[in-house]
Amino acid sequence: MKAMIAALFLLLVLGVPGCSDGGNLPQIEHLIGVSQANMREPWRLELVRELKEEAAKYPEIRLVFTDATQDSEKQLQDIARLMAYGIDLLIISPSDVETLTPAISEVYSKIPVIVLDRVVEGYDYTLFIGPDNEVIGKQAGEAISNLAKSADFKILEIRGVDNYLSSAARSQGLMGVIKNSKNISSKVITVPNDSRDAAEDAVTALGSRVGDYDLIFAYNDYLAQGAYRAVKGIAKRPFIIGVDGFTGADGGLEMIRKGMIDETITCPTGGREAIRYSLDILNKASGVPKKVILRSYTVNSDNLESYERSLEKSGTPHAGPIRVGYAQAGTESGFRLANNNSIIAAAKEFGIDLTVIDANQVAESQVDAVRTFIDMEVDVIVISPIIEVGWSEVLTRAKEAGIEVILSDRRIRADLDDLYLTFIGADFIEEGRRAMRWVAENVPADKRTVRILEIQGTQEASPTIDRKRGFELALAETKGYEIVYSGHGEYTRESGRLFMEWYLKENNWDIDVIFCHNDDMALGAAEALEAAGISPGIDVKIVSVDGTKEALNALKDERLNCVVECSPLLGSQLMKAIKDLMDGKELPFRACLKSLILRTKEHIATNSSYFCVIFGLCINA
Ligand code: GYE
């Protein structure tokens, strides 16, 4: 009976396959289920519109939508029903991450799953696509700081109750920027279910006190519209900033044009990307990332037109060979050798004309390499920045030359975000966090404080900065662990050995754990310990990052105790991104990496690298 109902439902949704005008209905190859948290918020309605608009370009797929009406129990039933229809892939925007994670894991064991908007716990899904809400808050904070010239600048924040996770992240980003500005104060009001009318009522209820506020920051444009309605009669109304920046009559862009709000921070839904990646996944294309997070832009009346033009820019596919210049960091480690080889092999696989200049770990040489590629007028420049600083001048030149820049593996300083198009790399903070979590789980601190020695990588390199940060964040969650000394190597085996020799010479030995930012330094340090009669892995536990073959062998020999994986195999993601870009596709933005803890004996993952693809779309707004 159920199968009959399902079949009837499908006939209603899909139309009778093969029967139509002249029977030329395209054969449906893929049925994609879309489980929506709700269909009432503007952001979700925009997501549905984008999904449908993009899917319409591919007659071989059909979408089936369900609406959980923000009820997680109903969403569980929706998932079960979609599975009963025999969908080939699930796209889900979870209403409640905690409730939905086990069900999503279950589906993921059977078919591919794309999670939208809110990432679930763990990594049991094929691909995550969503905004970076903390960055959205940070951008709002930067816009506010630029405006806050008076000695006593008052902000009114309007938050919806429903999207507490994204609101909390946005608030964190906002506070991260304004918390040290003594002249800025903020009051928060929350309104039920993100409704415009509730926002209007809440601001109206402030009466004349609303005139005390210099700026209203609403956590989405719909709430901003409600605030506008409440203040539009005031002689000098507060400046209004919203979030989402959708097109269309009721969208934030139109509200800016009409002077109803003054700025919006765009928050793309990922609908288009979800359909494109669905096809890649179902067609088993290589280079599909593990996660994709969407970049956001601050739009106001000054850059509204250029932003809208960039949205309309229908990419014209690049004619002729794709010429890429790759400014390689060096050959300092096992990771780097594998990384370089992965990029070169993928360029061949994708038919891309790659020119490599090896900077040999010298930052100035890497900047010179980029200058050379600009003079060569390549189509795309790829850089694995040795360090985060020193890039402003040369990347500005590349931008002026109209050459897209993609960062591979490592980042540059966040304030230069608009000087590159895409960053493909790993979540080094997560790697540092996982290293410390392993220490907390495996090196007990019940009898006395566990003394940790940290051997960092190259100073000012993004993996160094972030791995340290992640390790310390996890350390702060525990008791009884202390980093008693932290110094730098250069990600090379020799620098690890020399550091360890120096430390042994200058200090009494009382270390319980060594945290090395990469395997090569860990293996070098192990050699120095053995030369001093100390058994690495036995007398002192060693945790490192990367997962090179030699490190895995050291795990088996118990000379290392734990390795956090950071796979170097970026090549196919990088070349796919370049191919997509040259095919005129809009590159989605950002994702976070999966890193695995590799241990000897229990499990050495044979090929468990998942990749982090961080895409940034530079709009010349
Ligand atoms: O951990 C190290 C290499 O940038 C993630 O650089 C990479 C790091 C990696 O030298 O081995």
PDB file of N, CA, C and O in Angstrom, residues 117-180:
ATOM      1  N   ASP A 117      23.488  25.006   5.586  1.00  0.00           N
ATOM      2  CA  ASP A 117      23.267  26.044   6.585  1.00  0.00           C
ATOM      3  C   ASP A 117      23.850  25.723   7.955  1.00  0.00           C
ATOM      4  O   ASP A 117      24.689  26.426   8.454  1.00  0.00           O
ATOM      5  N   ARG A 118      23.406  24.644   8.609  1.00  0.00           N
ATOM      6  CA  ARG A 118      23.950  24.349   9.944  1.00  0.00           C
ATOM      7  C   ARG A 118      24.669  23.017   9.896  1.00  0.00           C
ATOM      8  O   ARG A 118      24.068  22.012   9.545  1.00  0.00           O
ATOM      9  N   VAL A 119      25.939  23.065  10.262  1.00  0.00           N
ATOM     10  CA  VAL A 119      26.716  21.837  10.153  1.00  0.00           C
ATOM     11  C   VAL A 119      26.336  20.897  11.294  1.00  0.00           C
ATOM     12  O   VAL A 119      26.027  21.340  12.405  1.00  0.00           O
ATOM     13  N   VAL A 120      26.262  19.614  10.978  1.00  0.00           N
ATOM     14  CA  VAL A 120      25.905  18.635  12.019  1.00  0.00           C
ATOM     15  C   VAL A 120      27.173  18.253  12.776  1.00  0.00           C
ATOM     16  O   VAL A 120      28.281  18.563  12.342  1.00  0.00           O
ATOM     17  N   GLU A 121      26.989  17.590  13.889  1.00  0.00           N
ATOM     18  CA  GLU A 121      28.154  17.112  14.652  1.00  0.00           C
ATOM     19  C   GLU A 121      28.910  16.077  13.821  1.00  0.00           C
ATOM     20  O   GLU A 121      28.283  15.333  13.059  1.00  0.00           O
ATOM     21  N   GLY A 122      30.212  16.048  13.960  1.00  0.00           N
ATOM     22  CA  GLY A 122      30.970  14.996  13.271  1.00  0.00           C
ATOM     23  C   GLY A 122      31.050  15.240  11.770  1.00  0.00           C
ATOM     24  O   GLY A 122      30.883  16.357  11.306  1.00  0.00           O
ATOM     25  N   TYR A 123      31.298  14.149  11.043  1.00  0.00           N
ATOM     26  CA  TYR A 123      31.542  14.298   9.601  1.00  0.00           C
ATOM     27  C   TYR A 123      30.727  13.301   8.773  1.00  0.00           C
ATOM     28  O   TYR A 123      31.094  12.947   7.662  1.00  0.00           O
ATOM     29  N   ASP A 124      29.613  12.804   9.356  1.00  0.00           N
ATOM     30  CA  ASP A 124      28.839  11.809   8.608  1.00  0.00           C
ATOM     31  C   ASP A 124      27.921  12.466   7.595  1.00  0.00           C
ATOM     32  O   ASP A 124      26.701  12.479   7.752  1.00  0.00           O
ATOM     33  N   TYR A 125      28.503  13.033   6.587  1.00  0.00           N
ATOM     34  CA  TYR A 125      27.748  13.594   5.470  1.00  0.00           C
ATOM     35  C   TYR A 125      28.740  13.724   4.322  1.00  0.00           C
ATOM     36  O   TYR A 125      29.955  13.647   4.513  1.00  0.00           O
ATOM     37  N   THR A 126      28.227  13.904   3.124  1.00  0.00           N
ATOM     38  CA  THR A 126      29.085  13.983   1.942  1.00  0.00           C
ATOM     39  C   THR A 126      29.673  15.390   1.798  1.00  0.00           C
ATOM     40  O   THR A 126      30.850  15.565   1.503  1.00  0.00           O
ATOM     41  N   LEU A 127      28.822  16.373   2.020  1.00  0.00           N
ATOM     42  CA  LEU A 127      29.267  17.749   1.768  1.00  0.00           C
ATOM     43  C   LEU A 127      28.439  18.693   2.631  1.00  0.00           C
ATOM     44  O   LEU A 127      27.229  18.491   2.796  1.00  0.00           O
ATOM     45  N   PHE A 128      29.103  19.672   3.207  1.00  0.00           N
ATOM     46  CA  PHE A 128      28.370  20.730   3.936  1.00  0.00           C
ATOM     47  C   PHE A 128      28.485  22.028   3.152  1.00  0.00           C
ATOM     48  O   PHE A 128      29.572  22.359   2.657  1.00  0.00           O
ATOM     49  N   ILE A 129      27.377  22.737   3.038  1.00  0.00           N
ATOM     50  CA  ILE A 129      27.411  24.066   2.398  1.00  0.00           C
ATOM     51  C   ILE A 129      26.696  25.032   3.332  1.00  0.00           C
ATOM     52  O   ILE A 129      25.555  24.786   3.744  1.00  0.00           O
ATOM     53  N   GLY A 130      27.363  26.107   3.696  1.00  0.00           N
ATOM     54  CA  GLY A 130      26.673  27.070   4.564  1.00  0.00           C
ATOM     55  C   GLY A 130      27.458  28.353   4.667  1.00  0.00           C
ATOM     56  O   GLY A 130      28.593  28.433   4.196  1.00  0.00           O
ATOM     57  N   PRO A 131      26.884  29.376   5.310  1.00  0.00           N
ATOM     58  CA  PRO A 131      27.573  30.653   5.489  1.00  0.00           C
ATOM     59  C   PRO A 131      28.523  30.572   6.669  1.00  0.00           C
ATOM     60  O   PRO A 131      28.451  29.645   7.466  1.00  0.00           O
ATOM     61  N   ASP A 132      29.418  31.555   6.738  1.00  0.00           N
ATOM     62  CA  ASP A 132      30.250  31.655   7.945  1.00  0.00           C
ATOM     63  C   ASP A 132      29.636  32.778   8.782  1.00  0.00           C
ATOM     64  O   ASP A 132      29.904  33.967   8.557  1.00  0.00           O
ATOM     65  N   ASN A 133      28.798  32.418   9.709  1.00  0.00           N
ATOM     66  CA  ASN A 133      28.040  33.425  10.452  1.00  0.00           C
ATOM     67  C   ASN A 133      28.921  34.304  11.318  1.00  0.00           C
ATOM     68  O   ASN A 133      28.604  35.474  11.548  1.00  0.00           O
ATOM     69  N   GLU A 134      30.042  33.745  11.776  1.00  0.00           N
ATOM     70  CA  GLU A 134      30.941  34.589  12.589  1.00  0.00           C
ATOM     71  C   GLU A 134      31.550  35.698  11.721  1.00  0.00           C
ATOM     72  O   GLU A 134      31.658  36.851  12.130  1.00  0.00           O
ATOM     73  N   VAL A 135      31.879  35.332  10.470  1.00  0.00           N
ATOM     74  CA  VAL A 135      32.433  36.352   9.560  1.00  0.00           C
ATOM     75  C   VAL A 135      31.365  37.404   9.246  1.00  0.00           C
ATOM     76  O   VAL A 135      31.640  38.597   9.175  1.00  0.00           O
ATOM     77  N   ILE A 136      30.118  36.960   9.102  1.00  0.00           N
ATOM     78  CA  ILE A 136      29.023  37.919   8.851  1.00  0.00           C
ATOM     79  C   ILE A 136      28.943  38.917  10.004  1.00  0.00           C
ATOM     80  O   ILE A 136      28.868  40.132   9.793  1.00  0.00           O
ATOM     81  N   GLY A 137      29.022  38.409  11.231  1.00  0.00           N
ATOM     82  CA  GLY A 137      29.003  39.310  12.389  1.00  0.00           C
ATOM     83  C   GLY A 137      30.207  40.229  12.414  1.00  0.00           C
ATOM     84  O   GLY A 137      30.111  41.424  12.713  1.00  0.00           O
ATOM     85  N   LYS A 138      31.353  39.671  12.023  1.00  0.00           N
ATOM     86  CA  LYS A 138      32.595  40.467  11.991  1.00  0.00           C
ATOM     87  C   LYS A 138      32.471  41.602  10.981  1.00  0.00           C
ATOM     88  O   LYS A 138      32.836  42.752  11.241  1.00  0.00           O
ATOM     89  N   GLN A 139      31.888  41.290   9.821  1.00  0.00           N
ATOM     90  CA  GLN A 139      31.708  42.334   8.791  1.00  0.00           C
ATOM     91  C   GLN A 139      30.744  43.416   9.283  1.00  0.00           C
ATOM     92  O   GLN A 139      30.949  44.609   9.050  1.00  0.00           O
ATOM     93  N   ALA A 140      29.710  42.997   9.995  1.00  0.00           N
ATOM     94  CA  ALA A 140      28.786  44.003  10.547  1.00  0.00           C
ATOM     95  C   ALA A 140      29.533  44.865  11.563  1.00  0.00           C
ATOM     96  O   ALA A 140      29.406  46.092  11.574  1.00  0.00           O
ATOM     97  N   GLY A 141      30.370  44.222  12.361  1.00  0.00           N
ATOM     98  CA  GLY A 141      31.157  44.960  13.362  1.00  0.00           C
ATOM     99  C   GLY A 141      32.088  45.968  12.709  1.00  0.00           C
ATOM    100  O   GLY A 141      32.231  47.106  13.172  1.00  0.00           O
ATOM    101  N   GLU A 142      32.709  45.558  11.597  1.00  0.00           N
ATOM    102  CA  GLU A 142      33.617  46.474  10.890  1.00  0.00           C
ATOM    103  C   GLU A 142      32.839  47.659  10.312  1.00  0.00           C
ATOM    104  O   GLU A 142      33.259  48.810  10.404  1.00  0.00           O
ATOM    105  N   ALA A 143      31.657  47.371   9.764  1.00  0.00           N
ATOM    106  CA  ALA A 143      30.823  48.468   9.210  1.00  0.00           C
ATOM    107  C   ALA A 143      30.438  49.429  10.327  1.00  0.00           C
ATOM    108  O   ALA A 143      30.510  50.657  10.178  1.00  0.00           O
ATOM    109  N   ILE A 144      30.084  48.879  11.483  1.00  0.00           N
ATOM    110  CA  ILE A 144      29.666  49.719  12.629  1.00  0.00           C
ATOM    111  C   ILE A 144      30.850  50.539  13.143  1.00  0.00           C
ATOM    112  O   ILE A 144      30.742  51.746  13.375  1.00  0.00           O
ATOM    113  N   SER A 145      32.007  49.884  13.260  1.00  0.00           N
ATOM    114  CA  SER A 145      33.190  50.621  13.763  1.00  0.00           C
ATOM    115  C   SER A 145      33.521  51.800  12.864  1.00  0.00           C
ATOM    116  O   SER A 145      33.895  52.870  13.320  1.00  0.00           O
ATOM    117  N   ASN A 146      33.360  51.591  11.552  1.00  0.00           N
ATOM    118  CA  ASN A 146      33.644  52.700  10.612  1.00  0.00           C
ATOM    119  C   ASN A 146      32.667  53.860  10.795  1.00  0.00           C
ATOM    120  O   ASN A 146      32.970  55.001  10.498  1.00  0.00           O
ATOM    121  N   LEU A 147      31.463  53.530  11.297  1.00  0.00           N
ATOM    122  CA  LEU A 147      30.442  54.581  11.439  1.00  0.00           C
ATOM    123  C   LEU A 147      30.505  55.250  12.815  1.00  0.00           C
ATOM    124  O   LEU A 147      30.092  56.383  12.994  1.00  0.00           O
ATOM    125  N   ALA A 148      31.026  54.529  13.804  1.00  0.00           N
ATOM    126  CA  ALA A 148      30.914  54.989  15.201  1.00  0.00           C
ATOM    127  C   ALA A 148      31.951  56.062  15.482  1.00  0.00           C
ATOM    128  O   ALA A 148      33.034  55.785  16.013  1.00  0.00           O
ATOM    129  N   LYS A 149      31.645  57.288  15.128  1.00  0.00           N
ATOM    130  CA  LYS A 149      32.608  58.376  15.349  1.00  0.00           C
ATOM    131  C   LYS A 149      32.328  59.107  16.667  1.00  0.00           C
ATOM    132  O   LYS A 149      33.205  59.704  17.256  1.00  0.00           O
ATOM    133  N   SER A 150      31.062  59.028  17.130  1.00  0.00           N
ATOM    134  CA  SER A 150      30.733  59.814  18.344  1.00  0.00           C
ATOM    135  C   SER A 150      31.261  59.105  19.589  1.00  0.00           C
ATOM    136  O   SER A 150      31.554  57.914  19.574  1.00  0.00           O
ATOM    137  N   ALA A 151      31.313  59.849  20.665  1.00  0.00           N
ATOM    138  CA  ALA A 151      31.890  59.342  21.926  1.00  0.00           C
ATOM    139  C   ALA A 151      30.981  58.293  22.559  1.00  0.00           C
ATOM    140  O   ALA A 151      31.413  57.463  23.339  1.00  0.00           O
ATOM    141  N   ASP A 152      29.677  58.363  22.206  1.00  0.00           N
ATOM    142  CA  ASP A 152      28.742  57.433  22.867  1.00  0.00           C
ATOM    143  C   ASP A 152      27.808  56.859  21.804  1.00  0.00           C
ATOM    144  O   ASP A 152      26.670  57.287  21.657  1.00  0.00           O
ATOM    145  N   PHE A 153      28.308  55.887  21.041  1.00  0.00           N
ATOM    146  CA  PHE A 153      27.584  55.332  19.891  1.00  0.00           C
ATOM    147  C   PHE A 153      26.769  54.136  20.357  1.00  0.00           C
ATOM    148  O   PHE A 153      27.312  53.145  20.819  1.00  0.00           O
ATOM    149  N   LYS A 154      25.434  54.243  20.275  1.00  0.00           N
ATOM    150  CA  LYS A 154      24.558  53.197  20.785  1.00  0.00           C
ATOM    151  C   LYS A 154      23.984  52.346  19.650  1.00  0.00           C
ATOM    152  O   LYS A 154      23.453  52.874  18.657  1.00  0.00           O
ATOM    153  N   ILE A 155      24.105  51.006  19.844  1.00  0.00           N
ATOM    154  CA  ILE A 155      23.555  50.063  18.846  1.00  0.00           C
ATOM    155  C   ILE A 155      22.377  49.328  19.457  1.00  0.00           C
ATOM    156  O   ILE A 155      22.427  48.930  20.626  1.00  0.00           O
ATOM    157  N   LEU A 156      21.344  49.111  18.646  1.00  0.00           N
ATOM    158  CA  LEU A 156      20.236  48.225  19.029  1.00  0.00           C
ATOM    159  C   LEU A 156      20.329  46.994  18.137  1.00  0.00           C
ATOM    160  O   LEU A 156      20.289  47.101  16.908  1.00  0.00           O
ATOM    161  N   GLU A 157      20.527  45.829  18.754  1.00  0.00           N
ATOM    162  CA  GLU A 157      20.604  44.571  17.982  1.00  0.00           C
ATOM    163  C   GLU A 157      19.235  43.895  18.034  1.00  0.00           C
ATOM    164  O   GLU A 157      18.658  43.746  19.118  1.00  0.00           O
ATOM    165  N   ILE A 158      18.743  43.476  16.868  1.00  0.00           N
ATOM    166  CA  ILE A 158      17.453  42.759  16.831  1.00  0.00           C
ATOM    167  C   ILE A 158      17.713  41.344  16.335  1.00  0.00           C
ATOM    168  O   ILE A 158      18.150  41.136  15.206  1.00  0.00           O
ATOM    169  N   ARG A 159      17.476  40.372  17.216  1.00  0.00           N
ATOM    170  CA  ARG A 159      17.742  38.974  16.858  1.00  0.00           C
ATOM    171  C   ARG A 159      16.450  38.162  16.818  1.00  0.00           C
ATOM    172  O   ARG A 159      15.550  38.396  17.626  1.00  0.00           O
ATOM    173  N   GLY A 160      16.411  37.191  15.921  1.00  0.00           N
ATOM    174  CA  GLY A 160      15.276  36.279  15.906  1.00  0.00           C
ATOM    175  C   GLY A 160      15.578  35.146  16.875  1.00  0.00           C
ATOM    176  O   GLY A 160      16.736  34.820  17.115  1.00  0.00           O
ATOM    177  N   VAL A 161      14.558  34.555  17.456  1.00  0.00           N
ATOM    178  CA  VAL A 161      14.761  33.468  18.416  1.00  0.00           C
ATOM    179  C   VAL A 161      15.116  32.176  17.692  1.00  0.00           C
ATOM    180  O   VAL A 161      15.992  31.435  18.093  1.00  0.00           O
ATOM    181  N   ASP A 162      14.462  31.948  16.542  1.00  0.00           N
ATOM    182  CA  ASP A 162      14.610  30.656  15.854  1.00  0.00           C
ATOM    183  C   ASP A 162      16.044  30.313  15.548  1.00  0.00           C
ATOM    184  O   ASP A 162      16.554  29.266  15.862  1.00  0.00           O
ATOM    185  N   ASN A 163      16.716  31.239  14.881  1.00  0.00           N
ATOM    186  CA  ASN A 163      18.062  30.894  14.390  1.00  0.00           C
ATOM    187  C   ASN A 163      19.107  31.208  15.434  1.00  0.00           C
ATOM    188  O   ASN A 163      20.040  31.961  15.187  1.00  0.00           O
ATOM    189  N   TYR A 164      18.932  30.566  16.610  1.00  0.00           N
ATOM    190  CA  TYR A 164      19.807  30.946  17.718  1.00  0.00           C
ATOM    191  C   TYR A 164      21.265  30.604  17.405  1.00  0.00           C
ATOM    192  O   TYR A 164      22.170  31.321  17.762  1.00  0.00           O
ATOM    193  N   LEU A 165      21.501  29.506  16.681  1.00  0.00           N
ATOM    194  CA  LEU A 165      22.892  29.130  16.400  1.00  0.00           C
ATOM    195  C   LEU A 165      23.552  30.176  15.517  1.00  0.00           C
ATOM    196  O   LEU A 165      24.624  30.698  15.821  1.00  0.00           O
ATOM    197  N   SER A 166      22.892  30.535  14.416  1.00  0.00           N
ATOM    198  CA  SER A 166      23.534  31.502  13.507  1.00  0.00           C
ATOM    199  C   SER A 166      23.592  32.868  14.192  1.00  0.00           C
ATOM    200  O   SER A 166      24.581  33.588  14.067  1.00  0.00           O
ATOM    201  N   SER A 167      22.573  33.198  14.991  1.00  0.00           N
ATOM    202  CA  SER A 167      22.607  34.505  15.687  1.00  0.00           C
ATOM    203  C   SER A 167      23.761  34.550  16.675  1.00  0.00           C
ATOM    204  O   SER A 167      24.478  35.547  16.768  1.00  0.00           O
ATOM    205  N   ALA A 168      23.976  33.455  17.382  1.00  0.00           N
ATOM    206  CA  ALA A 168      25.062  33.433  18.371  1.00  0.00           C
ATOM    207  C   ALA A 168      26.402  33.613  17.670  1.00  0.00           C
ATOM    208  O   ALA A 168      27.262  34.377  18.128  1.00  0.00           O
ATOM    209  N   ALA A 169      26.587  32.974  16.529  1.00  0.00           N
ATOM    210  CA  ALA A 169      27.855  33.098  15.789  1.00  0.00           C
ATOM    211  C   ALA A 169      28.015  34.524  15.274  1.00  0.00           C
ATOM    212  O   ALA A 169      29.106  35.115  15.352  1.00  0.00           O
ATOM    213  N   ARG A 170      26.929  35.099  14.777  1.00  0.00           N
ATOM    214  CA  ARG A 170      27.002  36.477  14.266  1.00  0.00           C
ATOM    215  C   ARG A 170      27.316  37.442  15.409  1.00  0.00           C
ATOM    216  O   ARG A 170      28.129  38.361  15.271  1.00  0.00           O
ATOM    217  N   SER A 171      26.684  37.213  16.534  1.00  0.00           N
ATOM    218  CA  SER A 171      26.944  38.088  17.685  1.00  0.00           C
ATOM    219  C   SER A 171      28.395  37.953  18.122  1.00  0.00           C
ATOM    220  O   SER A 171      29.066  38.947  18.432  1.00  0.00           O
ATOM    221  N   GLN A 172      28.929  36.729  18.079  1.00  0.00           N
ATOM    222  CA  GLN A 172      30.330  36.514  18.463  1.00  0.00           C
ATOM    223  C   GLN A 172      31.252  37.287  17.526  1.00  0.00           C
ATOM    224  O   GLN A 172      32.185  37.973  17.950  1.00  0.00           O
ATOM    225  N   GLY A 173      30.954  37.223  16.232  1.00  0.00           N
ATOM    226  CA  GLY A 173      31.777  37.955  15.258  1.00  0.00           C
ATOM    227  C   GLY A 173      31.687  39.448  15.475  1.00  0.00           C
ATOM    228  O   GLY A 173      32.688  40.167  15.452  1.00  0.00           O
ATOM    229  N   LEU A 174      30.468  39.922  15.754  1.00  0.00           N
ATOM    230  CA  LEU A 174      30.242  41.370  15.975  1.00  0.00           C
ATOM    231  C   LEU A 174      31.012  41.839  17.205  1.00  0.00           C
ATOM    232  O   LEU A 174      31.771  42.811  17.170  1.00  0.00           O
ATOM    233  N   MET A 175      30.844  41.079  18.303  1.00  0.00           N
ATOM    234  CA  MET A 175      31.494  41.476  19.562  1.00  0.00           C
ATOM    235  C   MET A 175      33.013  41.409  19.427  1.00  0.00           C
ATOM    236  O   MET A 175      33.737  42.219  19.999  1.00  0.00           O
ATOM    237  N   GLY A 176      33.487  40.447  18.632  1.00  0.00           N
ATOM    238  CA  GLY A 176      34.940  40.327  18.445  1.00  0.00           C
ATOM    239  C   GLY A 176      35.541  41.600  17.879  1.00  0.00           C
ATOM    240  O   GLY A 176      36.683  41.963  18.136  1.00  0.00           O
ATOM    241  N   VAL A 177      34.711  42.352  17.151  1.00  0.00           N
ATOM    242  CA  VAL A 177      35.220  43.593  16.538  1.00  0.00           C
ATOM    243  C   VAL A 177      34.992  44.798  17.454  1.00  0.00           C
ATOM    244  O   VAL A 177      35.850  45.642  17.638  1.00  0.00           O
ATOM    245  N   ILE A 178      33.805  44.867  18.084  1.00  0.00           N
ATOM    246  CA  ILE A 178      33.475  46.126  18.794  1.00  0.00           C
ATOM    247  C   ILE A 178      33.782  46.080  20.292  1.00  0.00           C
ATOM    248  O   ILE A 178      33.738  47.107  20.957  1.00  0.00           O
ATOM    249  N   LYS A 179      34.166  44.881  20.782  1.00  0.00           N
ATOM    250  CA  LYS A 179      34.260  44.784  22.260  1.00  0.00           C
ATOM    251  C   LYS A 179      35.306  45.755  22.835  1.00  0.00           C
ATOM    252  O   LYS A 179      35.177  46.253  23.944  1.00  0.00           O
ATOM    253  N   ASN A 180      36.323  46.086  22.043  1.00  0.00           N
ATOM    254  CA  ASN A 180      37.349  46.999  22.595  1.00  0.00           C
ATOM    255  C   ASN A 180      37.075  48.464  22.272  1.00  0.00           C
ATOM    256  O   ASN A 180      37.877  49.329  22.606  1.00  0.00           O
TER     257      ASN A 180
END
